[in-house]
PDB file of C-alpha atoms in Angstrom:
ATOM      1  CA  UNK A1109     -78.565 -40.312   9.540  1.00 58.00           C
ATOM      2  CA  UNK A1110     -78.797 -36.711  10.923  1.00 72.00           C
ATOM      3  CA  UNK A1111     -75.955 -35.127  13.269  1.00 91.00           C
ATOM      4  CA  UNK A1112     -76.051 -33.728  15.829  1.00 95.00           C
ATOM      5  CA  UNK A1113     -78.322 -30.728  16.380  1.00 96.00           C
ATOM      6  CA  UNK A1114     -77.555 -27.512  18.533  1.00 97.00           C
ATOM      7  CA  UNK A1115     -80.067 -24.743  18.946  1.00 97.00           C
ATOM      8  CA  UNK A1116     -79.920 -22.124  19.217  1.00 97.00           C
ATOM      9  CA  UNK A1117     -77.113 -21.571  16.725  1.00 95.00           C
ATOM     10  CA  UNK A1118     -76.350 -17.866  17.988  1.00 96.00           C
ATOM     11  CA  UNK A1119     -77.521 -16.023  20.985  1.00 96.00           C
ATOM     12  CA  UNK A1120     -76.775 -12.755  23.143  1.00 98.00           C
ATOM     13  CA  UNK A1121     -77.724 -12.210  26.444  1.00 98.00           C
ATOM     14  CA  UNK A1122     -77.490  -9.453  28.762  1.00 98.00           C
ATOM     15  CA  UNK A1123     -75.326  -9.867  31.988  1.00 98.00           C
ATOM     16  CA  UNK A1124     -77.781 -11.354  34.524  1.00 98.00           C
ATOM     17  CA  UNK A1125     -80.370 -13.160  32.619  1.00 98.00           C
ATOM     18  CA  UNK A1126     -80.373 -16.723  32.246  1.00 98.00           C
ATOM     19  CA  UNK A1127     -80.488 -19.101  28.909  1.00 98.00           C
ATOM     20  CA  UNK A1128     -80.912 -22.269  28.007  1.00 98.00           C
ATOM     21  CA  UNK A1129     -79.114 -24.291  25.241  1.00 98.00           C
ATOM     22  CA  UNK A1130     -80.762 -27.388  23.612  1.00 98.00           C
ATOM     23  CA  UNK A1131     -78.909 -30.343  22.174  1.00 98.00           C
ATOM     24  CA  UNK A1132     -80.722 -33.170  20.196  1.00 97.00           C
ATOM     25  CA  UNK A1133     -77.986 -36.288  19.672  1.00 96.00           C
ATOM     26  CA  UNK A1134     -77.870 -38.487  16.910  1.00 94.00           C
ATOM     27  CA  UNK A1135     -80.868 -40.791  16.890  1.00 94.00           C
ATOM     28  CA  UNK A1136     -79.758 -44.163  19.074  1.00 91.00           C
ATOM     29  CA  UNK A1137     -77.057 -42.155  21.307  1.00 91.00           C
ATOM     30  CA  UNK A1138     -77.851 -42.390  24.745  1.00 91.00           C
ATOM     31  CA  UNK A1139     -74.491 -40.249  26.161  1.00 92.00           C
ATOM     32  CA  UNK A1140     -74.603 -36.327  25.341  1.00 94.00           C
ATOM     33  CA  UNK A1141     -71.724 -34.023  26.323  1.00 94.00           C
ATOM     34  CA  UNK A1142     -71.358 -30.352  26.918  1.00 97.00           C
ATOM     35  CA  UNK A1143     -68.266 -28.138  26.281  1.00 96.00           C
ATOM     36  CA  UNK A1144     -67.071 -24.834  26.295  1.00 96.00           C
ATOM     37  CA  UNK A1145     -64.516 -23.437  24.168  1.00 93.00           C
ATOM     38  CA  UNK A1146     -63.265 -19.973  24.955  1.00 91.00           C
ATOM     39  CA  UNK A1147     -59.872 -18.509  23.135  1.00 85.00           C
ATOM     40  CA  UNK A1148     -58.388 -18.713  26.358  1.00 82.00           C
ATOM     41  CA  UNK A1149     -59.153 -21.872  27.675  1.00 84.00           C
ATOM     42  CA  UNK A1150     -59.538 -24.065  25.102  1.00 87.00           C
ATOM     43  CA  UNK A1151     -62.146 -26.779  25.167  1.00 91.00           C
ATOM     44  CA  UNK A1152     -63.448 -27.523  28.704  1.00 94.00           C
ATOM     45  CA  UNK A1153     -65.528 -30.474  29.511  1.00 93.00           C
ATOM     46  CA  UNK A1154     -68.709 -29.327  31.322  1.00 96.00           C
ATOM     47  CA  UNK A1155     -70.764 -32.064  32.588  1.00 93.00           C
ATOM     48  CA  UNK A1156     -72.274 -35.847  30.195  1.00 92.00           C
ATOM     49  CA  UNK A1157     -75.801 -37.474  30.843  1.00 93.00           C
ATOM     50  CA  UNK A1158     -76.295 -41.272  29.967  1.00 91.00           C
ATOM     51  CA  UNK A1159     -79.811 -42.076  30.114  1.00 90.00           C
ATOM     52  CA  UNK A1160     -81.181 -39.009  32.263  1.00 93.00           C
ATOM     53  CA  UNK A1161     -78.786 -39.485  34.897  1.00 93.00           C
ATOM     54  CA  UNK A1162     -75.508 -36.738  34.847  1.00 92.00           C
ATOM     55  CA  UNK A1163     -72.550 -39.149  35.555  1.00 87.00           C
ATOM     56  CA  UNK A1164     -69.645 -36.908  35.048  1.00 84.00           C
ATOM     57  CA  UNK A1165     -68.854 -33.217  35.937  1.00 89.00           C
ATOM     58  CA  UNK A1166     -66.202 -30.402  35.263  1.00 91.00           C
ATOM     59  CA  UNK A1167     -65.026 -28.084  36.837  1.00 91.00           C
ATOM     60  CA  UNK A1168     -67.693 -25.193  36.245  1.00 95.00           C
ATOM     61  CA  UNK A1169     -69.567 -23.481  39.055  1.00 96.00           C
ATOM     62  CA  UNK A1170     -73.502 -24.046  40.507  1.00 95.00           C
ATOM     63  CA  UNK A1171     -74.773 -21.781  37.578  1.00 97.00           C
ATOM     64  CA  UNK A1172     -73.850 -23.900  34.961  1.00 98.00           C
ATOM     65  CA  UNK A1173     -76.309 -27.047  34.333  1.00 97.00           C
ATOM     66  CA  UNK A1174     -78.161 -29.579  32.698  1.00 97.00           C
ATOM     67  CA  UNK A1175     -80.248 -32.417  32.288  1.00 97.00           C
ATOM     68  CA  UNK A1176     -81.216 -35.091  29.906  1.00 97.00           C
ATOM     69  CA  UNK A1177     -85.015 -36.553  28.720  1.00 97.00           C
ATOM     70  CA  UNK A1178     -86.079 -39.455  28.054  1.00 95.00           C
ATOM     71  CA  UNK A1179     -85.355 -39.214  23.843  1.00 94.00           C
ATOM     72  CA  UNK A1180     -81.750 -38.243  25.154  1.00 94.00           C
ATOM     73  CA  UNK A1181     -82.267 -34.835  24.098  1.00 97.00           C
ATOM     74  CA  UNK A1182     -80.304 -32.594  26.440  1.00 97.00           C
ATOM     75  CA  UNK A1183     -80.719 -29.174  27.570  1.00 98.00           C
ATOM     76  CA  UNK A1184     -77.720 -27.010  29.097  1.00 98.00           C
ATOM     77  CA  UNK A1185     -78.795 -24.258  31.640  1.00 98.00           C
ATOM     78  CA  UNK A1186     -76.485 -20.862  32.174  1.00 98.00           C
ATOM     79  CA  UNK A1187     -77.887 -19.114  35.488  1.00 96.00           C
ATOM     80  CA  UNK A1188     -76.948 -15.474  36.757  1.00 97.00           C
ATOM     81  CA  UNK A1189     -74.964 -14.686  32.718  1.00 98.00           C
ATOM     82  CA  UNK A1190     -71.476 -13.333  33.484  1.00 97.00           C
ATOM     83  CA  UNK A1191     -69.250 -11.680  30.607  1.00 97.00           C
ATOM     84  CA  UNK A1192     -67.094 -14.255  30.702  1.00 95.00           C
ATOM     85  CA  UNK A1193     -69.274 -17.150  29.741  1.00 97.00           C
ATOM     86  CA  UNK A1194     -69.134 -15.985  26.633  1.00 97.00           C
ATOM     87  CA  UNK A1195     -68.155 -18.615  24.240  1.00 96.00           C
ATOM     88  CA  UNK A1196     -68.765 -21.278  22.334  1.00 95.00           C
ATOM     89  CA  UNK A1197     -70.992 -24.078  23.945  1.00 97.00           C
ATOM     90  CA  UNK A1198     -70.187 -27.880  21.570  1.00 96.00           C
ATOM     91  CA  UNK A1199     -72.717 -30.757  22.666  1.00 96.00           C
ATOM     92  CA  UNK A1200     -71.070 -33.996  21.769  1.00 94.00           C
ATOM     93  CA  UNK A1201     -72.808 -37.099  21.143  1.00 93.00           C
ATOM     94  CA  UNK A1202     -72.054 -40.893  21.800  1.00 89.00           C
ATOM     95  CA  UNK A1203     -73.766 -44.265  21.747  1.00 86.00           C
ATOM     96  CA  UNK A1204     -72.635 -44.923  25.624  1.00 76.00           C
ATOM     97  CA  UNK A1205     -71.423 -47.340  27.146  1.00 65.00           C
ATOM     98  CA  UNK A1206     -67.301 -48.665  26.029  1.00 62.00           C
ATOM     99  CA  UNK A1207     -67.418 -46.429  22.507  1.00 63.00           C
ATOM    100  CA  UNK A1208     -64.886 -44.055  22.497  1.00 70.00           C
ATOM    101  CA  UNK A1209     -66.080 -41.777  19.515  1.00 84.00           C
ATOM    102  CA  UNK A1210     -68.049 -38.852  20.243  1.00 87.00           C
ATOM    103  CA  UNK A1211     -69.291 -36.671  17.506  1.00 91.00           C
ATOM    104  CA  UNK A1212     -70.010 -32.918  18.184  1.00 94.00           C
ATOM    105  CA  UNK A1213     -72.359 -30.829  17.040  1.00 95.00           C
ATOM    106  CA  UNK A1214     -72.080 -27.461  15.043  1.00 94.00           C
ATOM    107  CA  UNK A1215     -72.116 -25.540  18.364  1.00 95.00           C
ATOM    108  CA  UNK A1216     -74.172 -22.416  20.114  1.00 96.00           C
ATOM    109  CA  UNK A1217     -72.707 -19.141  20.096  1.00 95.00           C
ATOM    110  CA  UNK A1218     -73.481 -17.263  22.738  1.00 97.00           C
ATOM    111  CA  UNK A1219     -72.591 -13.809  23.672  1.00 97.00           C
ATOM    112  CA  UNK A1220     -72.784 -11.659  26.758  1.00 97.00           C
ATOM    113  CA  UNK A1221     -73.418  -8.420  26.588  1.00 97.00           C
TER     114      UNK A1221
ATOM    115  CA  UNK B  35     -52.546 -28.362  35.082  1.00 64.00           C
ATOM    116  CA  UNK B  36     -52.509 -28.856  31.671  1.00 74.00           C
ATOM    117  CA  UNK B  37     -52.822 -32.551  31.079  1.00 91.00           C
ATOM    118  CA  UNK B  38     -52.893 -32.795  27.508  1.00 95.00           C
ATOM    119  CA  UNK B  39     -50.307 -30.600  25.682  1.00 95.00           C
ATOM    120  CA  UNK B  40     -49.724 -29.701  22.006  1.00 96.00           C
ATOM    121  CA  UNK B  41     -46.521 -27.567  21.881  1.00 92.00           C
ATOM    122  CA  UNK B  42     -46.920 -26.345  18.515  1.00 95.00           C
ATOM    123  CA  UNK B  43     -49.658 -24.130  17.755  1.00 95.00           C
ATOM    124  CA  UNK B  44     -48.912 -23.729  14.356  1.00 97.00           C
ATOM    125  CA  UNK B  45     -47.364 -26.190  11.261  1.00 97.00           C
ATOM    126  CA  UNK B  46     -47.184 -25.744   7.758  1.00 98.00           C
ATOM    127  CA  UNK B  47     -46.932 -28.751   5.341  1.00 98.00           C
ATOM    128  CA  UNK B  48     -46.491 -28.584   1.943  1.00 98.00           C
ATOM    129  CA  UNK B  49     -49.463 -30.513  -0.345  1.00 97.00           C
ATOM    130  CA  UNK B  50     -48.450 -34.099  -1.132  1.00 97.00           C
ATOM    131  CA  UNK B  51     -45.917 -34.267   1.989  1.00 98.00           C
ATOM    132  CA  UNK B  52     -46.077 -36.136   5.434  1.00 98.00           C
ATOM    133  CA  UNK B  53     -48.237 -33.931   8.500  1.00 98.00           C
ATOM    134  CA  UNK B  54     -47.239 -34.874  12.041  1.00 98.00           C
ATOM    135  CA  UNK B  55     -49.110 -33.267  15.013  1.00 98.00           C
ATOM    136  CA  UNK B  56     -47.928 -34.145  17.828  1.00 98.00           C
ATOM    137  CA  UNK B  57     -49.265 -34.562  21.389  1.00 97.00           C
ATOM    138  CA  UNK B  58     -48.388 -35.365  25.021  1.00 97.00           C
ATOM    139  CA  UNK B  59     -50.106 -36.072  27.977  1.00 96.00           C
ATOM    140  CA  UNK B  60     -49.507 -36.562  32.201  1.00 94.00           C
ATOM    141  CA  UNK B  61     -52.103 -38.406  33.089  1.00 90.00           C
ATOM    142  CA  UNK B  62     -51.402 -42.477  32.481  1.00 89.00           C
ATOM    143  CA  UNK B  63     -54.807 -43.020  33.517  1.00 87.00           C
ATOM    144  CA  UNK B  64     -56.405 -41.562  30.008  1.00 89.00           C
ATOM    145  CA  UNK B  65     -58.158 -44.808  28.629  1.00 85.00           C
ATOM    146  CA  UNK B  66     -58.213 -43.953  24.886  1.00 89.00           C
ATOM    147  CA  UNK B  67     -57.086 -40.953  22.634  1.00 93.00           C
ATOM    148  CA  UNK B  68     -58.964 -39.026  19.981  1.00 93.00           C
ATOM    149  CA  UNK B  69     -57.918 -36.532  17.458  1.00 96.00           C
ATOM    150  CA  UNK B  70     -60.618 -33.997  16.131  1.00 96.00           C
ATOM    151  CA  UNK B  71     -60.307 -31.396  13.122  1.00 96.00           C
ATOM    152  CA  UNK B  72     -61.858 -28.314  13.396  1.00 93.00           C
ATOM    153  CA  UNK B  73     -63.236 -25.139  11.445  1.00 90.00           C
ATOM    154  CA  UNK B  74     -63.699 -21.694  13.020  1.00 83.00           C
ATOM    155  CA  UNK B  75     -67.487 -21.272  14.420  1.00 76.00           C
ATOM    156  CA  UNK B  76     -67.684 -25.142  13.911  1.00 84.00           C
ATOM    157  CA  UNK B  77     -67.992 -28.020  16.039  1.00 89.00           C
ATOM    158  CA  UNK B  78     -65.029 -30.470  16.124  1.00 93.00           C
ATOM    159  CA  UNK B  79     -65.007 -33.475  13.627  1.00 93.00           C
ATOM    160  CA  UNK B  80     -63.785 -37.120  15.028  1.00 92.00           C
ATOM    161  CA  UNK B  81     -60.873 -38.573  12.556  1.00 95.00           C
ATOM    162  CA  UNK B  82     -59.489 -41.337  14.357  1.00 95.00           C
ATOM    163  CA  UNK B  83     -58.850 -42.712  17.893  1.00 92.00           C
ATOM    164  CA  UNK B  84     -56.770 -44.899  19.708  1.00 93.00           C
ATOM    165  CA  UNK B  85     -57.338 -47.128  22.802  1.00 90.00           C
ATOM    166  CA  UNK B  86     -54.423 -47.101  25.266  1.00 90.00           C
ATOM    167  CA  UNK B  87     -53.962 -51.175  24.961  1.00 91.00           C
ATOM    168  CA  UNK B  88     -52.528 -50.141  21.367  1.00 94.00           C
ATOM    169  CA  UNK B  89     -49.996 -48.461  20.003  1.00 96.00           C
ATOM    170  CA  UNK B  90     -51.246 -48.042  16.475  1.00 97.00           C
ATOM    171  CA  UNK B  91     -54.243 -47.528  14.486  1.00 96.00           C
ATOM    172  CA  UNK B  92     -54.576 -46.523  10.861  1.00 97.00           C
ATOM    173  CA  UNK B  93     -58.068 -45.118   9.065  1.00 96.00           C
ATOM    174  CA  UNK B  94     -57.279 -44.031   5.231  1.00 97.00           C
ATOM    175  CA  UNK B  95     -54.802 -41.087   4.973  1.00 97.00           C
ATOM    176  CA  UNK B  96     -54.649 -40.779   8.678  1.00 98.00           C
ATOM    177  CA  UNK B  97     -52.906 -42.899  11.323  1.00 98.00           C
ATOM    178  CA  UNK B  98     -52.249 -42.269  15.285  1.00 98.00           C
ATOM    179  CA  UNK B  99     -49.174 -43.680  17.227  1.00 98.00           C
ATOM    180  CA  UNK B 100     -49.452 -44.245  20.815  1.00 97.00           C
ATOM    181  CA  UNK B 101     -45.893 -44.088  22.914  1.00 96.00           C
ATOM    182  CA  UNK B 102     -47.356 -44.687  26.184  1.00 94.00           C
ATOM    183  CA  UNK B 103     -43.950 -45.282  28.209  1.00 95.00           C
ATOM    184  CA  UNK B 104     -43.359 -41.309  26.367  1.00 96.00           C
ATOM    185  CA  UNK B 105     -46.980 -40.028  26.863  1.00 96.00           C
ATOM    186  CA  UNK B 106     -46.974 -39.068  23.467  1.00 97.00           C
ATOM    187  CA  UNK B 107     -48.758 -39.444  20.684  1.00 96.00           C
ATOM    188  CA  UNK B 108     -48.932 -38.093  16.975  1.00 98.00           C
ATOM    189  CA  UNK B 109     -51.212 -38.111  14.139  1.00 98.00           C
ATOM    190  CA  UNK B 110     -49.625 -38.458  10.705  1.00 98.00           C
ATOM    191  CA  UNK B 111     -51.445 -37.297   7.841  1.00 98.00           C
ATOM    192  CA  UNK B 112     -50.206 -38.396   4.443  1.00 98.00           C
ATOM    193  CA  UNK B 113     -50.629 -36.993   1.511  1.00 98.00           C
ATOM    194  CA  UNK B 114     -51.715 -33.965   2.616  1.00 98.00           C
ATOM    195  CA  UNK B 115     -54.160 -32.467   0.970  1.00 97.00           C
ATOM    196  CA  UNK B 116     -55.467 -28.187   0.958  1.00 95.00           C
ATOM    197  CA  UNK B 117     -58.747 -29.632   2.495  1.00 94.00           C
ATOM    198  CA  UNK B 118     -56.909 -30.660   5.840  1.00 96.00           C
ATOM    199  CA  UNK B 119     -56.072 -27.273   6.928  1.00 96.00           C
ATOM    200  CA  UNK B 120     -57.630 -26.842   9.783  1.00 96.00           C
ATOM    201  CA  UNK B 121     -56.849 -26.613  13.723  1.00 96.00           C
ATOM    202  CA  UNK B 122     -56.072 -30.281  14.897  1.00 97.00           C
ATOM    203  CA  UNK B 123     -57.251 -31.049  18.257  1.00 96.00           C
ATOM    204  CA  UNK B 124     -55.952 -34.124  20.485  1.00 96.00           C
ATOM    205  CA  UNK B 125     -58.096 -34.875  23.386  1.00 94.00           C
ATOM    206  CA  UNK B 126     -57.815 -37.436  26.340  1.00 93.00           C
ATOM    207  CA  UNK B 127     -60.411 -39.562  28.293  1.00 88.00           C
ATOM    208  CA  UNK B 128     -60.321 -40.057  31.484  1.00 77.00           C
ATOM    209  CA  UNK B 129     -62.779 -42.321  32.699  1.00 68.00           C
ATOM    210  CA  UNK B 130     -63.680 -45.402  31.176  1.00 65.00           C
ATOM    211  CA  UNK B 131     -67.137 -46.138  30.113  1.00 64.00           C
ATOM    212  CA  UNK B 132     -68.165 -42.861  30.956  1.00 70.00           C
ATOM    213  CA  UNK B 133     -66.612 -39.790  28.910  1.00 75.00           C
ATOM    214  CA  UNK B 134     -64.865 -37.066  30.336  1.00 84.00           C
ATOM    215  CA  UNK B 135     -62.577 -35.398  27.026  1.00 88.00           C
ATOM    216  CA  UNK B 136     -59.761 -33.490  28.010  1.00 91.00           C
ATOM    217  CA  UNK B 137     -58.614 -31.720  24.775  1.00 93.00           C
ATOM    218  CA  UNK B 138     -55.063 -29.778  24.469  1.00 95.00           C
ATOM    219  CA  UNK B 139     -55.065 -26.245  22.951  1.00 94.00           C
ATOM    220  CA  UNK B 140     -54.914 -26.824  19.258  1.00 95.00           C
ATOM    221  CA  UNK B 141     -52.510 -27.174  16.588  1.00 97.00           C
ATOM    222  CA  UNK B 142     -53.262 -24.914  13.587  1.00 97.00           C
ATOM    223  CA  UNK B 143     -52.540 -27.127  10.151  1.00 98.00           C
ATOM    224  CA  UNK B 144     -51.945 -25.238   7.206  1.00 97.00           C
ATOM    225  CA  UNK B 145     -51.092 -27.158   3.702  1.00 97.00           C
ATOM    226  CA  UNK B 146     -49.861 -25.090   0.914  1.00 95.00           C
ATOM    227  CA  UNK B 147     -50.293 -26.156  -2.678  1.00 91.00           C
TER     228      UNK B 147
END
């Protein structure tokens, strides 16, 4: 059964620009997760989507966001890049509903230049 | 506010002997406890979780206690082994059903031979 799958595994950006990080969770797992790890803050939960619909959110601002499809494939967008969202983004998976584990993928670097 | 704490960023265990990592948290609404391993430039890897109605649970070479009137909990690792170091991460969720993971900073593991 495949993992989870994060692409793009690396990525810069200039200041500005805007990118878009795509997260394909393991086949059957309707829940997907974002987080960002940074050296200083640790892991940060971002926002989860259970079937299309976003039904929890951190505490990240209006530039930061996502959405899920129909396959539960989910897509993170970064608006506006500032230096400091440079880190590591983790998608994390889950069946949904009263499972507790949730499995992460290998992660997208991304870097702002 | 941190919510979920690991004091000790560092450990060193000698091969064959007991790990603890320990953890504590504020919040006693967390539902259910996980504890992740995880490689530099990797995403994390579940091990073993706990739901807050317990106050044990035991998977192989690793086993979680719960002290909820404390809001504490460890992971005990034994034997250790060279492949578990690695930074140990103890995370907290929030809402049940849904999944909102708040993780603590990290505990780096290291096991020498």
């Amino acid at each position: 059964k495949a993992g989870v799958t994060q692409t793009p595994r690396y990525l810069i950006k200039t200041r500005g620009q805007q990118v878009t990080l795509s997260c394909s969770p393991i086949s059957g797992h309707r829940s997907v997760s974002w987080y960002q790890q940074t050296p200083g803050q640790g892991l940060q939960f971002l926002f989860e989507y259970f079937s299309e619909t976003q039904r929890n959110k951190g505490n990240f601002p209006g530039r930061f966001s996502g959405r899920q499809f129909s396959n539960s494939r989910s897509e993170m967008n970064v608006s506006t890049l500032e230096l400091g969202d440079s880190a590591l983004y983790l998608c994390a998976s889950r069946l949904g509903g009263g499972d507790t584990e949730a499995f992460f993928g290998q992660g997208t670097r991304l870097t702002v230049v | 506010d941190q919510q979920v704490k690991q004091n000790s960023p560092s450990l060193s265990v000698q091969e064959g002997r007991i790990s603890i990592l320990n953890c504590d948290y504020t919040n006693s609404m967390f539902d259910y406890f996980l504890w992740y391993k995880k490689y530099p430039a990797e995403g994390p890897t579940f091990l073993i979780s706990i739901s807050s109605i317990k106050d044990k649970n035991e998977d192989g070479r690793f086993t979680v206690f719960l002290n909820k009137s404390a809001k504490h909990l460890s992971l005990h690792i034994v034997p250790s082994q060279p492949g578990d170091s690695a930074v140990y991460f103890c995370a907290a969720n929030l809402f049940r059903g849904a999944q909102k993971l708040v993780f603590g900073q990290g505990t780096r593991l290291t096991i020498n031979p």
